[in-house]
Coordinates of C-alpha atoms and ligand atoms in Angstrom, one line a residue:
M1 CA 104.5 174.7 145.5
S2 CA 102.0 177.5 146.1
V3 CA 101.0 175.8 149.3
G4 CA 104.7 176.0 150.3
Q5 CA 104.7 179.7 149.6
D6 CA 101.5 180.2 151.7
M7 CA 103.0 178.3 154.5
Y8 CA 106.2 180.5 154.4
K9 CA 104.1 183.6 154.4
L10 CA 102.2 182.5 157.4
C11 CA 105.5 181.9 159.1
E12 CA 106.7 185.4 158.2
K13 CA 103.5 186.8 159.8
M14 CA 103.9 184.9 163.1
F15 CA 107.6 185.5 163.3
P16 CA 107.7 188.7 165.3
Y17 CA 105.2 187.8 168.0
C18 CA 106.6 187.2 171.4
R19 CA 105.3 183.7 172.4
S20 CA 105.8 181.9 175.5
I21 CA 104.0 179.1 177.2
T22 CA 101.2 181.6 177.9
G23 CA 100.3 185.1 177.0
D24 CA 99.2 187.5 174.4
G25 CA 101.9 186.2 171.9
V26 CA 100.3 182.9 171.8
R27 CA 96.9 184.5 171.3
Q28 CA 98.2 186.6 168.4
T29 CA 99.6 183.4 167.0
V30 CA 96.2 181.5 167.2
E31 CA 94.5 184.5 165.4
A32 CA 97.1 184.3 162.6
L33 CA 96.3 180.6 162.3
K34 CA 92.6 181.2 162.2
E35 CA 93.0 183.5 159.3
V36 CA 94.1 180.2 157.4
Q37 CA 91.9 177.8 159.2
P38 CA 88.8 179.8 160.8
K39 CA 87.5 176.6 162.4
I40 CA 90.2 176.3 165.2
K41 CA 88.6 176.6 168.4
V42 CA 90.5 178.4 171.2
Y43 CA 90.4 177.5 174.8
E44 CA 91.7 179.1 177.9
V45 CA 92.7 177.2 181.0
P46 CA 93.0 179.3 184.1
S47 CA 96.4 179.5 186.0
G48 CA 96.5 177.0 188.9
E49 CA 94.4 174.3 187.2
K50 CA 96.0 170.8 187.6
S51 CA 97.3 168.9 184.6
F52 CA 98.1 165.4 186.0
D53 CA 101.3 166.0 187.8
W54 CA 101.8 169.6 186.7
T55 CA 99.9 172.9 187.3
V56 CA 99.0 175.6 184.8
P57 CA 101.5 178.3 185.5
K58 CA 100.9 182.0 185.9
E59 CA 100.5 184.0 182.6
W60 CA 103.5 186.1 181.5
R61 CA 103.0 189.5 179.9
I62 CA 106.1 191.5 178.7
R63 CA 105.9 195.0 177.3
D64 CA 109.6 196.1 177.0
A65 CA 113.0 195.2 178.1
W66 CA 116.5 196.7 177.6
I67 CA 119.9 197.3 178.9
K68 CA 121.4 200.8 178.7
N69 CA 124.9 202.0 179.2
S70 CA 125.9 205.1 181.2
K71 CA 125.4 207.2 178.1
G72 CA 121.8 206.1 177.8
E73 CA 122.4 204.0 174.6
K74 CA 120.4 200.8 174.5
I75 CA 123.0 197.9 174.0
V76 CA 120.2 195.3 174.1
D77 CA 116.6 195.9 172.9
F78 CA 113.8 193.5 173.4
K79 CA 112.0 195.4 170.6
K80 CA 114.7 194.4 168.1
T81 CA 114.5 190.9 169.0
N82 CA 112.5 189.1 171.7
L83 CA 115.3 186.5 172.0
H84 CA 117.1 189.1 174.1
V85 CA 115.0 188.4 177.2
V86 CA 114.9 185.2 179.2
G87 CA 111.4 183.9 178.9
Y88 CA 109.1 184.3 181.8
S89 CA 111.5 187.0 183.2
I90 CA 110.2 188.8 186.2
P91 CA 110.4 192.7 186.2
V92 CA 113.6 194.5 187.1
D93 CA 114.7 198.2 187.0
K94 CA 118.0 198.9 188.5
K95 CA 121.6 200.2 187.9
V96 CA 124.3 197.5 188.1
S97 CA 128.0 197.2 187.6
L98 CA 129.5 195.1 184.8
A99 CA 130.3 192.4 187.2
E100 CA 126.6 192.2 188.4
L101 CA 125.3 192.5 184.9
K102 CA 127.2 189.4 183.8
Q103 CA 125.3 187.3 186.5
Y104 CA 122.0 187.9 184.4
L105 CA 123.6 187.3 180.9
Y106 CA 123.2 184.2 178.9
T107 CA 125.3 183.5 175.7
E108 CA 126.2 180.5 173.5
P109 CA 130.1 180.4 174.0
N110 CA 130.4 177.8 171.1
Q111 CA 128.5 180.0 168.6
P112 CA 129.9 183.5 169.5
D113 CA 127.6 185.2 166.9
V114 CA 124.1 183.8 167.9
I115 CA 121.8 185.0 170.5
P116 CA 120.5 181.9 172.5
Y117 CA 117.0 181.2 173.4
V118 CA 116.7 180.7 177.2
T119 CA 113.6 180.5 179.4
S120 CA 112.8 180.1 183.1
Y121 CA 109.3 178.9 183.3
Y122 CA 109.2 177.2 186.7
K123 CA 111.6 179.4 188.7
E124 CA 111.1 183.1 189.1
R125 CA 114.1 184.9 187.8
F126 CA 115.1 187.4 185.1
G127 CA 117.8 187.5 182.5
F128 CA 119.1 188.7 179.2
C129 CA 120.6 187.0 176.2
M130 CA 123.2 188.3 173.9
T131 CA 126.0 187.0 171.6
Q132 CA 129.2 185.8 173.1
N133 CA 131.0 188.6 170.9
Q134 CA 128.9 191.3 172.5
Y135 CA 129.5 189.9 176.0
D136 CA 133.3 189.7 175.6
N137 CA 133.3 193.3 174.4
L138 CA 131.3 194.9 177.1
P139 CA 133.3 197.7 178.8
E140 CA 133.4 198.5 182.5
D141 CA 130.5 200.8 183.0
T142 CA 127.3 201.3 185.1
Y143 CA 124.4 199.7 183.2
H144 CA 120.8 200.2 183.7
I145 CA 118.7 197.0 183.3
Y146 CA 114.9 197.2 182.7
I147 CA 112.3 194.6 182.2
D148 CA 108.7 195.7 182.1
S149 CA 106.8 192.5 182.7
E150 CA 104.3 190.7 185.0
L151 CA 103.4 187.3 186.2
F152 CA 99.7 187.1 187.1
D153 CA 96.8 184.8 187.5
G154 CA 95.6 184.4 183.8
S155 CA 95.3 181.5 181.5
L156 CA 97.0 179.1 179.2
T157 CA 95.7 179.2 175.5
Y158 CA 95.3 176.2 173.3
G159 CA 93.7 175.6 169.9
E160 CA 91.8 172.6 168.7
L161 CA 90.3 171.4 165.5
V162 CA 88.3 168.3 164.8
I163 CA 87.3 167.3 161.3
P164 CA 84.9 164.5 161.3
G165 CA 85.1 161.6 158.9
E166 CA 83.1 158.4 158.2
T167 CA 84.4 156.5 161.4
E168 CA 85.2 157.7 164.9
E169 CA 88.7 156.3 164.5
E170 CA 91.1 159.3 164.5
I171 CA 94.3 160.6 163.1
F172 CA 95.9 163.1 165.4
F173 CA 98.4 166.0 164.8
S174 CA 99.8 168.0 167.4
T175 CA 102.1 171.0 167.3
Y176 CA 103.2 173.7 169.7
F177 CA 103.5 177.5 169.9
C178 CA 105.5 178.6 172.9
H179 CA 108.8 179.8 171.4
P180 CA 109.5 183.4 170.5
S181 CA 110.9 184.4 167.2
M182 CA 112.3 181.3 165.8
A183 CA 111.3 179.7 162.4
N184 CA 112.1 176.1 162.2
D185 CA 111.6 175.2 165.8
Q186 CA 108.2 175.8 165.9
L187 CA 106.6 178.3 163.3
S188 CA 107.1 175.6 160.7
G189 CA 105.1 173.0 162.5
L190 CA 102.2 175.6 163.0
A191 CA 102.1 176.4 159.2
L192 CA 102.2 172.7 158.3
S193 CA 99.4 171.8 160.7
A194 CA 97.1 174.6 159.5
Y195 CA 97.6 173.7 155.9
L196 CA 97.2 170.0 156.4
S197 CA 94.0 170.6 158.1
K198 CA 92.9 172.5 155.0
Y199 CA 94.0 169.5 152.9
V200 CA 92.0 167.2 155.0
E201 CA 89.0 169.2 154.7
S202 CA 89.3 169.5 151.0
K203 CA 89.1 165.6 150.7
D204 CA 85.6 164.7 149.6
K205 CA 85.8 161.3 151.2
R206 CA 87.4 160.8 154.6
R207 CA 87.5 157.5 156.3
Y208 CA 88.9 158.9 159.6
T209 CA 88.2 161.8 161.9
Y210 CA 91.1 164.2 162.2
R211 CA 92.2 166.0 165.4
F212 CA 94.6 168.9 165.3
I213 CA 95.9 170.6 168.3
Y214 CA 98.0 173.8 168.9
V215 CA 99.5 173.9 172.4
P216 CA 102.4 175.2 174.4
E217 CA 105.0 172.3 174.5
T218 CA 104.9 169.9 177.5
I219 CA 102.4 171.9 179.8
G220 CA 100.0 172.3 176.9
S221 CA 99.9 168.7 175.7
L222 CA 99.5 167.6 179.4
T223 CA 96.9 170.1 180.0
Y224 CA 95.0 169.0 176.7
L225 CA 95.2 165.2 177.6
S226 CA 94.1 165.9 181.3
R227 CA 91.1 167.9 180.2
E228 CA 87.5 166.7 179.7
N229 CA 87.7 163.1 178.6
H230 CA 90.4 163.8 176.0
L231 CA 92.8 161.0 177.1
E232 CA 90.1 158.4 177.3
H233 CA 88.6 159.4 174.0
M234 CA 92.0 159.4 172.2
K235 CA 93.1 156.1 173.7
K236 CA 89.9 154.6 172.3
N237 CA 89.9 156.3 168.9
V238 CA 93.4 157.4 167.8
I239 CA 95.1 154.9 165.5
A240 CA 97.9 157.0 164.3
G241 CA 99.4 160.6 164.7
W242 CA 102.3 162.9 164.5
N243 CA 103.9 165.5 166.6
L244 CA 105.1 168.1 164.0
S245 CA 108.2 170.0 165.0
C246 CA 111.0 171.6 163.0
V247 CA 109.6 170.9 159.5
G248 CA 110.7 173.9 157.5
D249 CA 114.4 173.6 156.5
D250 CA 115.6 171.4 153.6
R251 CA 118.6 169.5 154.9
T252 CA 117.0 166.1 155.6
Y253 CA 113.8 164.3 157.0
S254 CA 113.6 162.7 160.3
M255 CA 111.2 160.8 162.5
V256 CA 111.2 159.9 166.2
S257 CA 109.7 156.5 166.8
T258 CA 107.1 155.7 169.3
R259 CA 108.2 154.2 172.6
Y260 CA 108.6 150.6 171.2
G261 CA 108.7 151.7 167.5
N262 CA 106.0 149.1 166.6
T263 CA 102.8 151.1 165.8
L264 CA 101.0 151.7 162.5
T265 CA 102.3 155.3 162.7
D266 CA 105.9 154.1 162.7
K267 CA 105.2 151.7 159.8
V268 CA 103.4 154.2 157.7
T269 CA 106.1 157.0 158.2
K270 CA 109.0 154.8 157.5
N271 CA 107.2 153.5 154.4
V272 CA 106.4 156.9 153.0
L273 CA 110.0 158.4 153.8
S274 CA 111.6 155.4 152.2
F275 CA 110.2 156.5 148.9
I276 CA 110.5 160.2 149.2
Y277 CA 113.9 160.4 151.0
P278 CA 115.6 157.0 151.6
E279 CA 118.4 158.6 153.6
Y280 CA 115.8 159.9 156.2
K281 CA 116.9 159.7 159.9
C282 CA 114.9 157.3 162.3
Y283 CA 115.5 158.4 165.8
S284 CA 114.8 156.0 168.6
F285 CA 112.3 157.1 171.5
L286 CA 115.5 157.7 173.5
K287 CA 116.1 160.7 171.4
R288 CA 112.7 162.1 172.0
G289 CA 112.3 165.8 173.0
S290 CA 109.1 167.3 171.9
D291 CA 105.5 166.3 172.8
E292 CA 105.9 162.9 171.7
R293 CA 107.2 162.5 175.2
Q294 CA 103.8 163.0 176.7
Y295 CA 101.8 161.1 174.0
N296 CA 104.0 158.0 174.5
A297 CA 104.3 158.1 178.4
P298 CA 103.2 155.0 180.1
G299 CA 99.5 154.8 180.6
V300 CA 98.9 157.3 177.9
D301 CA 100.4 155.0 175.2
L302 CA 99.2 156.9 172.1
P303 CA 100.7 155.8 168.7
I304 CA 102.3 159.2 168.0
C305 CA 105.6 159.6 166.2
G306 CA 107.7 162.8 165.9
F307 CA 108.2 164.1 162.5
S308 CA 110.8 166.7 161.5
R309 CA 113.0 167.8 158.7
S310 CA 116.1 168.5 160.7
K311 CA 115.1 167.4 164.2
Y312 CA 115.4 169.7 167.2
G313 CA 118.7 169.6 168.8
E314 CA 120.4 168.2 165.6
F315 CA 121.0 171.5 163.7
P316 CA 123.4 174.1 164.9
E317 CA 120.8 176.9 164.4
Y318 CA 118.5 175.2 167.0
H319 CA 117.3 177.4 169.9
T320 CA 119.3 180.5 168.6
S321 CA 118.7 183.7 166.7
K322 CA 120.0 181.8 163.6
D323 CA 116.8 179.8 163.5
N324 CA 115.2 182.7 161.6
L325 CA 113.2 183.0 158.3
D326 CA 116.3 182.5 156.2
F327 CA 116.7 179.0 157.6
I328 CA 113.3 177.8 156.4
S329 CA 112.0 177.8 152.8
S330 CA 108.8 177.3 151.1
A331 CA 110.4 174.3 149.4
G332 CA 111.4 172.9 152.7
L333 CA 107.9 173.4 154.1
F334 CA 106.3 172.0 151.0
G335 CA 108.5 168.8 151.3
A336 CA 107.2 168.3 154.8
Y337 CA 103.6 168.9 153.7
N338 CA 104.0 166.4 150.9
V339 CA 105.3 163.7 153.3
M340 CA 102.4 164.2 155.6
V341 CA 99.9 164.2 152.7
E342 CA 101.3 160.8 151.5
C343 CA 101.0 159.5 155.2
I344 CA 97.4 160.6 155.3
E345 CA 96.7 158.9 152.0
A346 CA 98.5 155.8 153.0
M347 CA 96.3 155.7 156.1
E348 CA 93.0 156.4 154.2
H349 CA 93.8 153.6 151.7
N350 CA 95.3 151.1 154.2
H351 CA 93.3 147.8 153.9
R352 CA 94.1 144.1 154.2
Y353 CA 93.4 142.5 150.9
K354 CA 92.7 138.9 150.2
I355 CA 92.9 137.0 146.9
K356 CA 89.6 135.1 146.1
C357 CA 91.0 132.3 143.9
Y358 CA 93.5 129.5 144.4
G359 CA 96.6 129.7 142.2
E360 CA 97.3 132.6 139.9
P361 CA 94.2 134.1 138.5
Q362 CA 93.9 134.3 134.7
L363 CA 94.2 138.0 134.0
G364 CA 93.7 137.7 130.3
K365 CA 90.0 136.5 130.5
R366 CA 89.4 139.7 132.5
G367 CA 91.0 142.0 130.1
L368 CA 93.6 142.8 132.6
Y369 CA 96.7 141.2 130.8
P370 CA 96.9 142.2 127.1
T371 CA 95.6 145.8 127.5
I372 CA 98.4 146.6 130.1
S373 CA 101.5 147.9 128.5
H374 CA 104.8 148.4 130.2
K375 CA 104.9 152.0 131.2
G376 CA 106.3 154.2 134.1
G377 CA 108.9 153.0 136.4
Y378 CA 107.6 149.5 136.9
D379 CA 105.7 146.8 135.1
E380 CA 102.1 147.0 136.0
V381 CA 101.4 143.3 135.3
T382 CA 104.1 142.3 137.5
A383 CA 103.0 144.7 140.1
M384 CA 99.5 143.1 139.9
M385 CA 100.8 139.6 140.2
N386 CA 103.2 140.4 143.0
F387 CA 100.3 142.4 144.8
I388 CA 98.0 139.2 144.5
T389 CA 100.9 137.0 145.8
Y390 CA 101.1 138.9 149.1
A391 CA 97.3 139.7 149.3
D392 CA 96.9 136.7 151.5
G393 CA 94.8 138.6 154.2
T394 CA 97.5 139.1 156.6
N395 CA 99.3 142.0 155.0
D396 CA 98.0 145.6 154.7
I397 CA 98.8 147.7 151.7
V398 CA 101.7 149.3 153.7
D399 CA 103.2 145.8 154.2
I400 CA 102.8 145.0 150.6
S401 CA 104.4 148.3 149.6
D402 CA 107.4 147.5 151.9
I403 CA 107.8 144.0 150.5
M404 CA 107.4 145.2 146.8
G405 CA 109.3 148.4 147.0
V406 CA 106.4 150.2 145.3
P407 CA 104.7 153.3 146.8
V408 CA 101.4 152.9 148.4
R409 CA 99.9 155.4 146.0
D410 CA 100.7 153.3 143.0
L411 CA 99.5 150.0 144.7
V412 CA 96.2 151.7 145.6
K413 CA 95.5 151.8 141.8
V414 CA 96.4 148.2 141.5
A415 CA 94.3 147.1 144.3
E416 CA 91.4 149.0 143.0
K417 CA 91.6 147.4 139.6
L418 CA 91.8 143.9 141.1
R419 CA 88.8 144.7 143.4
E420 CA 86.8 145.9 140.5
N421 CA 87.3 142.6 138.8
G422 CA 86.3 140.7 141.8
L423 CA 89.7 139.2 142.3
V424 CA 90.5 140.5 145.8
E425 CA 88.4 141.4 148.8
Ligands
LIG1 ZN1 112.4 174.1 171.2

């Protein structure tokens, strides 16, 4: 549980930073992540660089923004919440009538008490966001609108961490940091990734190499894949991976399948979730929305699933001021951490086993029968015999877990005992 509390504290720390797809808010966020995981390497990619079909945009910097009424009172203040400004707004400083002001205002009419999250990355404009309630009560007046921002040739920031294992085969984790002050839709993924990397690092035996990346959504994952030989390297080595998004609430668990839903990642995620939270939601790739889009695109074809608690777009607080620190919890974050740790362990222990004798082996002469008593939630002798029955060389341990309805973690102990006794290979 203390890991959950640490993750929550990290979210609290990062919450106020004004992030976007580029800029100092992202750099502050990476610095906060590095306090937890100092080995994250930070890269800067210049504006204008090509990322497949896209181009790294200009960097956005914002210092202040507000709307004042004719009495000089700030009725909207960026310093109170950065959601008040449309992301990537260009500067403005002018007096406007109420009718003109309304052209620049964005609200969420269906949820009158939330400030929506709005961006305009690829078209230069400016705008403000407020609650529908505030909008409806704006009096006729002359308003002063002010945004102190700039768009300039700067760079896109991303973070990368590779933790080597015994083999070059890789497990990949991606998460993103381009949203301003929202907790579930995005800070939760960052905290989970940072603490998972510490878990991986603390393992004394690692079969796989682990790659963690921290990128702005879409343009960042595309930039990462297109740089150096990342795509080629990952296509060769990545055997499973997850895009972590919205992993901090405690309503449900969800996954987004890969494009055809037929990879090892799909199988392992479903297996683990079926024991931890059988009512989990499995969304088809048609319901994709985060960076699993890029990783599963034709030609990229990486086996990457989306992993969420309440998935983006499926909870009412999504992309609003209500996705705040009250919406996530240390228990919610810890639940997601636990699922990913189980997925990592299932991967690390996933082998194909084959029984070495014909017919049922005689467990008694090996001391495996009489000494085993009935304990726990299932009968260990039955588990052993069932495991042997399906250890025909075609099933991996996750398949056998699915067939038997016993978690991989428990079967690993059974398999180990049988292997020590020379019964399976
Ligand atoms: Zn989002």
